[in-house]
Coordinates of C-alpha atoms in Angstrom, one line a residue:
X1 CA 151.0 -2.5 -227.2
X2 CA 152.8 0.3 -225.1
X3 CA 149.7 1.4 -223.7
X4 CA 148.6 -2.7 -222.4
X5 CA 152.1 -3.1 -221.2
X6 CA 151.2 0.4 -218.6
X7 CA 148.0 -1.5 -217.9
X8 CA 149.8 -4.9 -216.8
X9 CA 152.3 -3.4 -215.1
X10 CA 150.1 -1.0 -213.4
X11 CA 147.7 -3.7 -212.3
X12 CA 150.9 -5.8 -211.0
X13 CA 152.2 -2.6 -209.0
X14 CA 148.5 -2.8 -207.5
X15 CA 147.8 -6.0 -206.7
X16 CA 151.3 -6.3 -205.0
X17 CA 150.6 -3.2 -202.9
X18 CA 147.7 -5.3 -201.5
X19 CA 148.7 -8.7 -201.0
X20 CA 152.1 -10.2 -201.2
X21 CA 151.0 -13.2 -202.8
X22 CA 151.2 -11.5 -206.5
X23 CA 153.9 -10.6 -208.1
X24 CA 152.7 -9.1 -211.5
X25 CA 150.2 -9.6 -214.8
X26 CA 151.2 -10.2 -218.2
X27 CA 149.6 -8.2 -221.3
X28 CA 148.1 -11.3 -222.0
X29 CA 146.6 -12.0 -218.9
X30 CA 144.8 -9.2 -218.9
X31 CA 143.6 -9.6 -222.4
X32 CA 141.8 -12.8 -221.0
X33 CA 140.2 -11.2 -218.3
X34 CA 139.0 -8.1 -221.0
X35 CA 137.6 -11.2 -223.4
X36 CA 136.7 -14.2 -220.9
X37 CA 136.5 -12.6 -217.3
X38 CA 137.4 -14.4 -214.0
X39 CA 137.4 -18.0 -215.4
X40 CA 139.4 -17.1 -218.4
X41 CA 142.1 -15.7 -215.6
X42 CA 142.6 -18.9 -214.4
X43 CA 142.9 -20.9 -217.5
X44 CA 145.2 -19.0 -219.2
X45 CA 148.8 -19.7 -219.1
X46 CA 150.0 -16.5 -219.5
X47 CA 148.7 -15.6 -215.7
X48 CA 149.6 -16.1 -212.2
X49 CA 148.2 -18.6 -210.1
X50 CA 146.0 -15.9 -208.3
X51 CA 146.0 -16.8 -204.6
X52 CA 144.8 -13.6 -202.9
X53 CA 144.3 -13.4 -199.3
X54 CA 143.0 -16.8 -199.0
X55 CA 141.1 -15.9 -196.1
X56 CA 138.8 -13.6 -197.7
X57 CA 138.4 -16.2 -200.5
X58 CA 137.3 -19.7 -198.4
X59 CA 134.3 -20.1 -197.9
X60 CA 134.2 -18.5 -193.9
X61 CA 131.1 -20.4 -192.9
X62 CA 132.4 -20.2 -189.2
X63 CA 131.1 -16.4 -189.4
X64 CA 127.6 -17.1 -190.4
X65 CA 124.9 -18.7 -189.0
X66 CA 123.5 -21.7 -191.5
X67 CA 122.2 -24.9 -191.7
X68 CA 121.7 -27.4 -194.5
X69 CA 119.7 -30.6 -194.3
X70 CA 119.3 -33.5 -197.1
X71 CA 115.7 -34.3 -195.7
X72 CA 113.5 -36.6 -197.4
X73 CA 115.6 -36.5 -201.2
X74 CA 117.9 -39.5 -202.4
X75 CA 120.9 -36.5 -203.1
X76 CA 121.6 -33.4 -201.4
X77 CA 121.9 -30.7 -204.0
X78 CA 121.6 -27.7 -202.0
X79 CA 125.3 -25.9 -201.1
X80 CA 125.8 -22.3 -199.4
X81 CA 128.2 -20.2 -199.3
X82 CA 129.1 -17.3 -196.9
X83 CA 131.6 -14.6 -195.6
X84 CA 130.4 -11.6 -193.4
X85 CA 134.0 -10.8 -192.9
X86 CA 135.5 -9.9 -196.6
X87 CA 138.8 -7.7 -196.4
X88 CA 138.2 -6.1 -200.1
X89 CA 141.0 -3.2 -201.2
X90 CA 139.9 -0.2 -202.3
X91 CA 141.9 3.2 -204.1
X92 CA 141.9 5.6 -200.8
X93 CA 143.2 8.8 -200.2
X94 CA 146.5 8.1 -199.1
X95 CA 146.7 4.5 -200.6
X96 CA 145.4 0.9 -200.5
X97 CA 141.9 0.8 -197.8
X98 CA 140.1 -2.4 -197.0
X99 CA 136.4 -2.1 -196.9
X100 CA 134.6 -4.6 -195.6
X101 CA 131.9 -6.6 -197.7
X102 CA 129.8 -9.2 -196.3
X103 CA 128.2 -12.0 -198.6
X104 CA 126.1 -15.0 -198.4
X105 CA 124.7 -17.1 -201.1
X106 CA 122.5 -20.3 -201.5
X107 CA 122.6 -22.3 -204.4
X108 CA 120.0 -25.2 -205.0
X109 CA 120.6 -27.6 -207.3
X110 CA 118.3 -29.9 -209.8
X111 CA 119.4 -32.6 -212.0
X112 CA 122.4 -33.2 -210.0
X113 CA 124.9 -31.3 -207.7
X114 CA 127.1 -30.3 -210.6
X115 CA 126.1 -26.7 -210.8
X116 CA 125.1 -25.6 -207.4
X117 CA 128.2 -27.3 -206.1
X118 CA 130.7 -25.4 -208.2
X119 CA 128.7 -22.1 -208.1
X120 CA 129.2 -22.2 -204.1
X121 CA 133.3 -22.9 -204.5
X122 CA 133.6 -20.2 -207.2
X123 CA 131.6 -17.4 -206.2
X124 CA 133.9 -15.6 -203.4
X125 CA 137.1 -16.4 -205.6
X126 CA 135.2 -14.4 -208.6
X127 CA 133.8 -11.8 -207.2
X128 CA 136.9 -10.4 -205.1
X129 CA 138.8 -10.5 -208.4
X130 CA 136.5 -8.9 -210.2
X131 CA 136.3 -6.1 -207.6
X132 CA 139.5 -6.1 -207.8
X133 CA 140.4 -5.3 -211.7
X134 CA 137.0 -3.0 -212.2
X135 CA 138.4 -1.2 -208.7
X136 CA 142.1 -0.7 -210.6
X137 CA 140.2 0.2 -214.0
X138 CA 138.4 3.1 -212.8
X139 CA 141.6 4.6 -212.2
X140 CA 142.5 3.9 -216.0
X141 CA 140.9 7.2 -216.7
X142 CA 142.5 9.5 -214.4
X143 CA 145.8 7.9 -215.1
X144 CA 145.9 8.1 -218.9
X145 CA 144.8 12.1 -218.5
X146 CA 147.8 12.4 -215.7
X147 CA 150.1 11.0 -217.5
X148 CA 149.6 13.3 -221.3
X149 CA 149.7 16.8 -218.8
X150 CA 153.2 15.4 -216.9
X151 CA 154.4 14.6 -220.9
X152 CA 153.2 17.9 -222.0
X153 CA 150.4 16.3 -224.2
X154 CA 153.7 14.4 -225.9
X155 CA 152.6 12.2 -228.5
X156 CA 155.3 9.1 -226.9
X157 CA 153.8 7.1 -224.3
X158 CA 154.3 8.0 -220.5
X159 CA 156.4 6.1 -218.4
X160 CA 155.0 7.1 -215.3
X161 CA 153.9 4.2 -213.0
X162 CA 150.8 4.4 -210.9
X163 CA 151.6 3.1 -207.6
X164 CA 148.9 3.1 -204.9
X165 CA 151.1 2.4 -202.5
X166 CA 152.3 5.7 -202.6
X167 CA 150.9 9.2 -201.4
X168 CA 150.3 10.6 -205.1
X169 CA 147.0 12.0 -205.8
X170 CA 144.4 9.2 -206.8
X171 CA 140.9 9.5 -207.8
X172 CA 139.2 8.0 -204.1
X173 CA 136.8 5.8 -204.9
X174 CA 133.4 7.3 -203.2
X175 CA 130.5 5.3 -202.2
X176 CA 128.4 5.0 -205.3
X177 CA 131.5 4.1 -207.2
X178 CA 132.3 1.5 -204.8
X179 CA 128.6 0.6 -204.6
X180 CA 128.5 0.5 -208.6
X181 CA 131.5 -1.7 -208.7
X182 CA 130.3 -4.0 -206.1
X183 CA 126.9 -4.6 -208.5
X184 CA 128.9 -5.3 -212.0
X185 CA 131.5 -7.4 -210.0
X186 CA 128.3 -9.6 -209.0
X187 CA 126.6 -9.7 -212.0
X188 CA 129.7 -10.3 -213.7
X189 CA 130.3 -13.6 -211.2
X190 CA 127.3 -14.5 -211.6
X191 CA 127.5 -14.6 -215.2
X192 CA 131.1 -15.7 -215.3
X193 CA 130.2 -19.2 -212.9
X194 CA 127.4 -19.9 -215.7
X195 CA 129.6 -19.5 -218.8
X196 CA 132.1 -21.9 -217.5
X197 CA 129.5 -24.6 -216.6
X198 CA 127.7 -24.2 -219.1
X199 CA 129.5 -22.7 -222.4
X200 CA 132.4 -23.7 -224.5
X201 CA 135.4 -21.4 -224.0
X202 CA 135.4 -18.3 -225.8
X203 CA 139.5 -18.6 -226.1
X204 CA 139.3 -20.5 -229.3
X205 CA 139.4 -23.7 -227.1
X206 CA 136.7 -27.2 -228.7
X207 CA 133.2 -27.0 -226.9
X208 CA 134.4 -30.2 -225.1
X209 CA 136.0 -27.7 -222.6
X210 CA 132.8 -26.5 -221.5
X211 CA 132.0 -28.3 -218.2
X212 CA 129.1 -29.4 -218.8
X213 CA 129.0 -30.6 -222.3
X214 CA 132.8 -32.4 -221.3
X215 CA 130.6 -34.1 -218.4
X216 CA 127.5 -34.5 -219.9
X217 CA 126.1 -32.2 -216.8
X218 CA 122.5 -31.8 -217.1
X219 CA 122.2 -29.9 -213.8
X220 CA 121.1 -26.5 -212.6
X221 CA 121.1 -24.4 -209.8
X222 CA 119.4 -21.2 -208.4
X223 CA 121.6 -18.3 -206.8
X224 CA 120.6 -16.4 -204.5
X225 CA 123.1 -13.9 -203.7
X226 CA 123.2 -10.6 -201.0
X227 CA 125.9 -8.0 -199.9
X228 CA 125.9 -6.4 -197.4
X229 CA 128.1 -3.0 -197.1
X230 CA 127.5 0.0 -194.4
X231 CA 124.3 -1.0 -193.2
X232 CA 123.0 -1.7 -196.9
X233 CA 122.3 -5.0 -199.1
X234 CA 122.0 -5.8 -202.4
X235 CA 120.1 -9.0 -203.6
X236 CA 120.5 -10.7 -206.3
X237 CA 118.7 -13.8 -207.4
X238 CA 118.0 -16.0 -210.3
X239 CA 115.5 -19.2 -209.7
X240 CA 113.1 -19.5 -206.7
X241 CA 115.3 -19.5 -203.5
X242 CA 114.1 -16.5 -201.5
X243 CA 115.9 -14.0 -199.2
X244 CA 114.0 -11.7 -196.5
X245 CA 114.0 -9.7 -194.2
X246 CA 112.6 -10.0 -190.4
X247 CA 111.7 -6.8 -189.0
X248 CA 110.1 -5.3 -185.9
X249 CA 106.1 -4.7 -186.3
X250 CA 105.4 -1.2 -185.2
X251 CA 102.7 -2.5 -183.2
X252 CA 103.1 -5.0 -180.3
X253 CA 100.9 -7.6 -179.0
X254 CA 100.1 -8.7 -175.1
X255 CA 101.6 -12.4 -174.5
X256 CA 99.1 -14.8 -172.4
X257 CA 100.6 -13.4 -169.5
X258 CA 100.1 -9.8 -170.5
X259 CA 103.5 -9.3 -171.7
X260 CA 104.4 -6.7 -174.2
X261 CA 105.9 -8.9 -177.0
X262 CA 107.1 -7.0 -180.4
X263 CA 106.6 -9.2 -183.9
X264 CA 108.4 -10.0 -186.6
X265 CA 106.8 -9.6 -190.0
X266 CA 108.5 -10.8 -193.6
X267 CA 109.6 -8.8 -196.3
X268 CA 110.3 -10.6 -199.4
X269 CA 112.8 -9.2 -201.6
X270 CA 113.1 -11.4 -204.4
X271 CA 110.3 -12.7 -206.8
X272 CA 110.6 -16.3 -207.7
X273 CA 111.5 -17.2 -211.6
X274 CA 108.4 -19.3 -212.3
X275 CA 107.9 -19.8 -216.4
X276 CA 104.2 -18.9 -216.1
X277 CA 105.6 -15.3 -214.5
X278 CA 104.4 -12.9 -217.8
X279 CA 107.6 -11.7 -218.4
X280 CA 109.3 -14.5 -218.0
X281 CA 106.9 -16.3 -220.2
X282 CA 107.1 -14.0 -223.0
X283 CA 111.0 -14.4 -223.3
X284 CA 110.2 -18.6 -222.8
X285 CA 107.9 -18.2 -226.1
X286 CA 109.6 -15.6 -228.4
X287 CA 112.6 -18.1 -227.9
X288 CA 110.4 -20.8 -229.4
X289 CA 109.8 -22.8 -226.1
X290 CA 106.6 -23.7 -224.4
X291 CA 105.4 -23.6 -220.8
X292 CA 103.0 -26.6 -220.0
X293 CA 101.9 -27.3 -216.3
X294 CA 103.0 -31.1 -215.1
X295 CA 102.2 -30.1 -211.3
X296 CA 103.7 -26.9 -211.6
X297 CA 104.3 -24.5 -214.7
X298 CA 107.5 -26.4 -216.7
X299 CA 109.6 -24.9 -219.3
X300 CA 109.3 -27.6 -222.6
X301 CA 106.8 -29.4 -219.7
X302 CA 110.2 -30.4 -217.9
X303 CA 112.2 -27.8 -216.0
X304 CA 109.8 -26.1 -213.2
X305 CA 112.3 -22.7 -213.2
X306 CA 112.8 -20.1 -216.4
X307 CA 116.4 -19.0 -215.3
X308 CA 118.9 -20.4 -213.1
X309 CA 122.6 -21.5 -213.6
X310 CA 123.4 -23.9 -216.5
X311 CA 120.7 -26.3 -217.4
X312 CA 122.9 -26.1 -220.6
X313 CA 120.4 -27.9 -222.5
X314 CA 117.4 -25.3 -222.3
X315 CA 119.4 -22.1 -223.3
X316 CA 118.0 -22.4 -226.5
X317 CA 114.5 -21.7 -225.3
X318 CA 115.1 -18.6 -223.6
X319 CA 116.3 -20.2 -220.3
X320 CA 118.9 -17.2 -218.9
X321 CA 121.4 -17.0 -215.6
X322 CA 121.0 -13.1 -215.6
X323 CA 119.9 -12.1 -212.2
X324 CA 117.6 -10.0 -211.0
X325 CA 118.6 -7.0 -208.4
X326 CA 117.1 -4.9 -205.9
X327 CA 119.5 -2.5 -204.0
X328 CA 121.1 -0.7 -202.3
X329 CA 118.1 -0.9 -199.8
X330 CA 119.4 0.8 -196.8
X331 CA 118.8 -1.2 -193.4
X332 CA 116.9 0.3 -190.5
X333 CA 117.1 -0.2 -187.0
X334 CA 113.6 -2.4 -187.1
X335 CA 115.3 -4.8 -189.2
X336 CA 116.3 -7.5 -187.5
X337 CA 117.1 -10.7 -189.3
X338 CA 118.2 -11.8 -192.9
X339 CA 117.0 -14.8 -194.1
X340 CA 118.4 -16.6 -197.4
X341 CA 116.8 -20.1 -198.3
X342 CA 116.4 -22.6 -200.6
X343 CA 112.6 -23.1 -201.6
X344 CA 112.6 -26.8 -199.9
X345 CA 112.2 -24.1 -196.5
X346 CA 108.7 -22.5 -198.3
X347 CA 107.6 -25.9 -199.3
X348 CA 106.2 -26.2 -195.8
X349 CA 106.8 -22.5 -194.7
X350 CA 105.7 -19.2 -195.5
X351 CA 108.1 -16.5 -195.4
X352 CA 106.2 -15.0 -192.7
X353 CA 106.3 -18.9 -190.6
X354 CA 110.2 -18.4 -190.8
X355 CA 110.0 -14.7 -189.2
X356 CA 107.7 -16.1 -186.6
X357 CA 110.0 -18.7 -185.8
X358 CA 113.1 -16.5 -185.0
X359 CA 110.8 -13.9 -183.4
X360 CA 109.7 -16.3 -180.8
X361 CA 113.6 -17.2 -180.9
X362 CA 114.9 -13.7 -180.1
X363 CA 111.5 -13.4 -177.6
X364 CA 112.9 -16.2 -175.7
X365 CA 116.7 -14.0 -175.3
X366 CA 118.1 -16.0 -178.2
X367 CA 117.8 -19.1 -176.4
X368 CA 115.6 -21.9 -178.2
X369 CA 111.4 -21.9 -177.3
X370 CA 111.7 -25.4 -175.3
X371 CA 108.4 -26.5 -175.9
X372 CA 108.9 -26.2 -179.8
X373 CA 109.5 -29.5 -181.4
X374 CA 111.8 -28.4 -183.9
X375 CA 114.1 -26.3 -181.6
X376 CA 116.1 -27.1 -178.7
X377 CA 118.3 -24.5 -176.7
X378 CA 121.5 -25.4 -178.4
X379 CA 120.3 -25.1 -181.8
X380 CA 121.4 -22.2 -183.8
X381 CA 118.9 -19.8 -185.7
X382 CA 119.2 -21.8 -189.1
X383 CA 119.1 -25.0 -187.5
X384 CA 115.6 -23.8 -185.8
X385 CA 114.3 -22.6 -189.6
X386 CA 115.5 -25.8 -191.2
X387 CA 114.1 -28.5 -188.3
X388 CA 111.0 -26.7 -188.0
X389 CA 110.5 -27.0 -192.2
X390 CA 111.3 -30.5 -192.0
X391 CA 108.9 -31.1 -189.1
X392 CA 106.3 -29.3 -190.9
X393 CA 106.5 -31.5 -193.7
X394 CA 108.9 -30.8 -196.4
X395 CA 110.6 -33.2 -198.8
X396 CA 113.0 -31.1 -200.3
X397 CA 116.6 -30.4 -199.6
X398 CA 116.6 -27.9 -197.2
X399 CA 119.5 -24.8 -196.4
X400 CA 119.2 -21.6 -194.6
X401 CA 121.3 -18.9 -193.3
X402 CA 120.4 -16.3 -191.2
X403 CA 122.2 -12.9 -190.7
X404 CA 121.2 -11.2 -187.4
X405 CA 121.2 -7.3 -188.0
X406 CA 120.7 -6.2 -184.5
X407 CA 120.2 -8.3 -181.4
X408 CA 117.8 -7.8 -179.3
X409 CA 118.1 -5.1 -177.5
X410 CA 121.0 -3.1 -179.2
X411 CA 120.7 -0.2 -181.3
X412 CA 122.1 1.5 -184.7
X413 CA 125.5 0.6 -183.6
X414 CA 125.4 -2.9 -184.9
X415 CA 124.3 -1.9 -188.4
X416 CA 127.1 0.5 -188.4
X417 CA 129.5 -2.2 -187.4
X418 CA 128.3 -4.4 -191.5

């Protein structure tokens, strides 16, 4: 008991040196977070009402470039979310640092906006608390061993606060701890959004707390899901929205008028969840489901993706949320553009259409090609990917965002400023 109580109060002592908007953490509180994570945080009465910097929380659209559409659907079930500008503390030499953290997310929805929408409201809330209490825990360690040399290896419990406010010696954390605790914070969001949509509380409450089965939610969602940090991302994706990167072609081609004009070429860096993918179909059939093509390869011959975000109802046939990663993948000065979208954009567009697009865009000095029919000069970047998917025939919901790395003309300094 002694030993939690140090861990409450050290975590109070932290989170106070970092925002004045918390005051402390019971034992109990962070016994929920240990056994439930992030959701179990809020639910619990025996914790604060976190509200952390609520800027780096909202959903700080205004700092990204995006576009959604409804299009040709009854519903739009497509939501992003997106902040390039995240203010995340961090153990530093001589106390509290803020690193900053860009992330952008799409979610596309199916069976109804249930999922995607509250996957989009949570994910920034989650995942800056979760950095938050696996940032203080790695300092659990060092602490524990300070403490037993200051007692002389006493057998009582130390009293001795940590306080990283103060100027006493803390383990820093580097850049592959940081980068290691960026990754499980994600996962662990990730994970977190889909147990509370989609699975009864593991706090001894009835299944009817569950939000879906409460709601009779029969939705899902994809995520889609990239950091950026010191000129690197890491993606991570479960369903079929896509994220890539638009870089520079080493070689150039001569325009009609024999100008020199440098291509874009796409990068994929995630691999759609399709049921008829081997591995994915392997998990599908040891889990006693069935894949059978209506149109496209459906799990059971009804849902057309083998993971995604609740979809509460095909969990028992080896239907998961965990994502896939690829990262840290360092950024070069050839990259140009990140591109996240839901797949109603490749319905009518290839990947490589969507760098061509914002190629001819940044060819034209960022201003809109004015003979395009999907473009106009006052459109922004997403707007252009989005119109020109709809004009090319698409029926789906449609949502993009688009992170320029380094506008044209500019050099390494811009990465160094993500």
């Amino acid at each position: 008991m002694m030993k939690g109580f140090k861990v409450a109060v050290t975590l109070g002592l932290f989170l106070c040196a970092i925002s004045s908007a918390v005051h402390g953490v019971s034992v109990s509180c962070m016994m929920a977070y240990d056994e439930g994570g992030v959701p179990a945080v809020f639910q619990s009465p025996e914790c604060l009402k976190w509200l952390l910097l609520v800027e780096a929380h909202q959903n700080q659209t205004d700092n990204c470039q995006f576009a959604t559409l409804q299009g040709h659907r009854e519903y739009q079930e497509d939501f992003v979310t997106c902040n390039l500008d995240m203010k995340i503390p961090i153990p530093g030499k001589y106390g509290p640092e803020k690193v900053t953290v860009g992330l952008a997310a799409v979610f596309d929805g199916h069976g109804g906006k249930e999922a995607s929408e509250m996957a989009s409201k949570s994910l920034l809330d989650y995942f800056f608390l979760h950095v938050l209490f696996n940032t203080y825990k790695q300092t659990l360690p060092y602490k524990e061993e300070h403490d037993m040399v200051s007692q002389g290896h006493s057998d009582e419990p130390a009293h001795h606060v940590l306080n990283l406010s103060s100027q006493e010696a803390l383990p820093v954390v580097d850049n592959e701890s940081l980068h290691c605790i960026l990754k499980e914070a994600l996962l662990r969001t990730i994970n977190d959004i889909d147990s509370k949509f989609s699975k009864a509380s593991i706090l001894s409450v009835p299944c009817s707390s569950s939000e879906a089965f409460s709601n009779h939610y029969v939705s899902g969602s994809t995520a889609t899901v990239v950091l950026l940090l010191d000129g690197q991302i890491l993606v991570a994706f479960v369903g079929d929205s896509k994220a890539l990167l638009c870089s520079e072609n080493i070689q150039s081609r001569l325009d009609a008028e024999g100008t020199s004009v440098t291509e874009l070429y796409a990068q994929e860096l995630t691999r759609d969840h399709h049921p008829d993918r081997a591995d994915e179909r392997a998990r599908i059939e040891a889990a006693g489901g069935f894949i059978q093509k209506r149109g496209v390869p459906r799990v059971n011959g009804i849902l057309a993706l083998s993971r995604s975000i609740g979809d509460v109802y095909f969990k028992r046939y080896g239907l998961i949320a965990v994502p896939e990663v690829l990262g840290w993948l360092s950024l070069t000065t050839s990259d140009i553009y990140l591109v996240i979208a839901s797949d109603g954009i490749f319905e009518s567009l290839t990947p490589q259409d969507v760098c061509s697009i914002l190629g001819n865009a940044r060819t034209q000095g960022n201003e809109m090609a004015k003979n395009s029919s999907s473009c106009s000069a006052s459109s922004s970047l997403a707007d252009c990917v989005v119109s020109a998917a709809l004009t090319e025939g698409s029926t789906d919901n449609l949502s993009a965002i688009v992170v320029p790395l380094r506008p044209a003309g500019s050099s390494q300094e811009y990465l160094d400023e993500l």
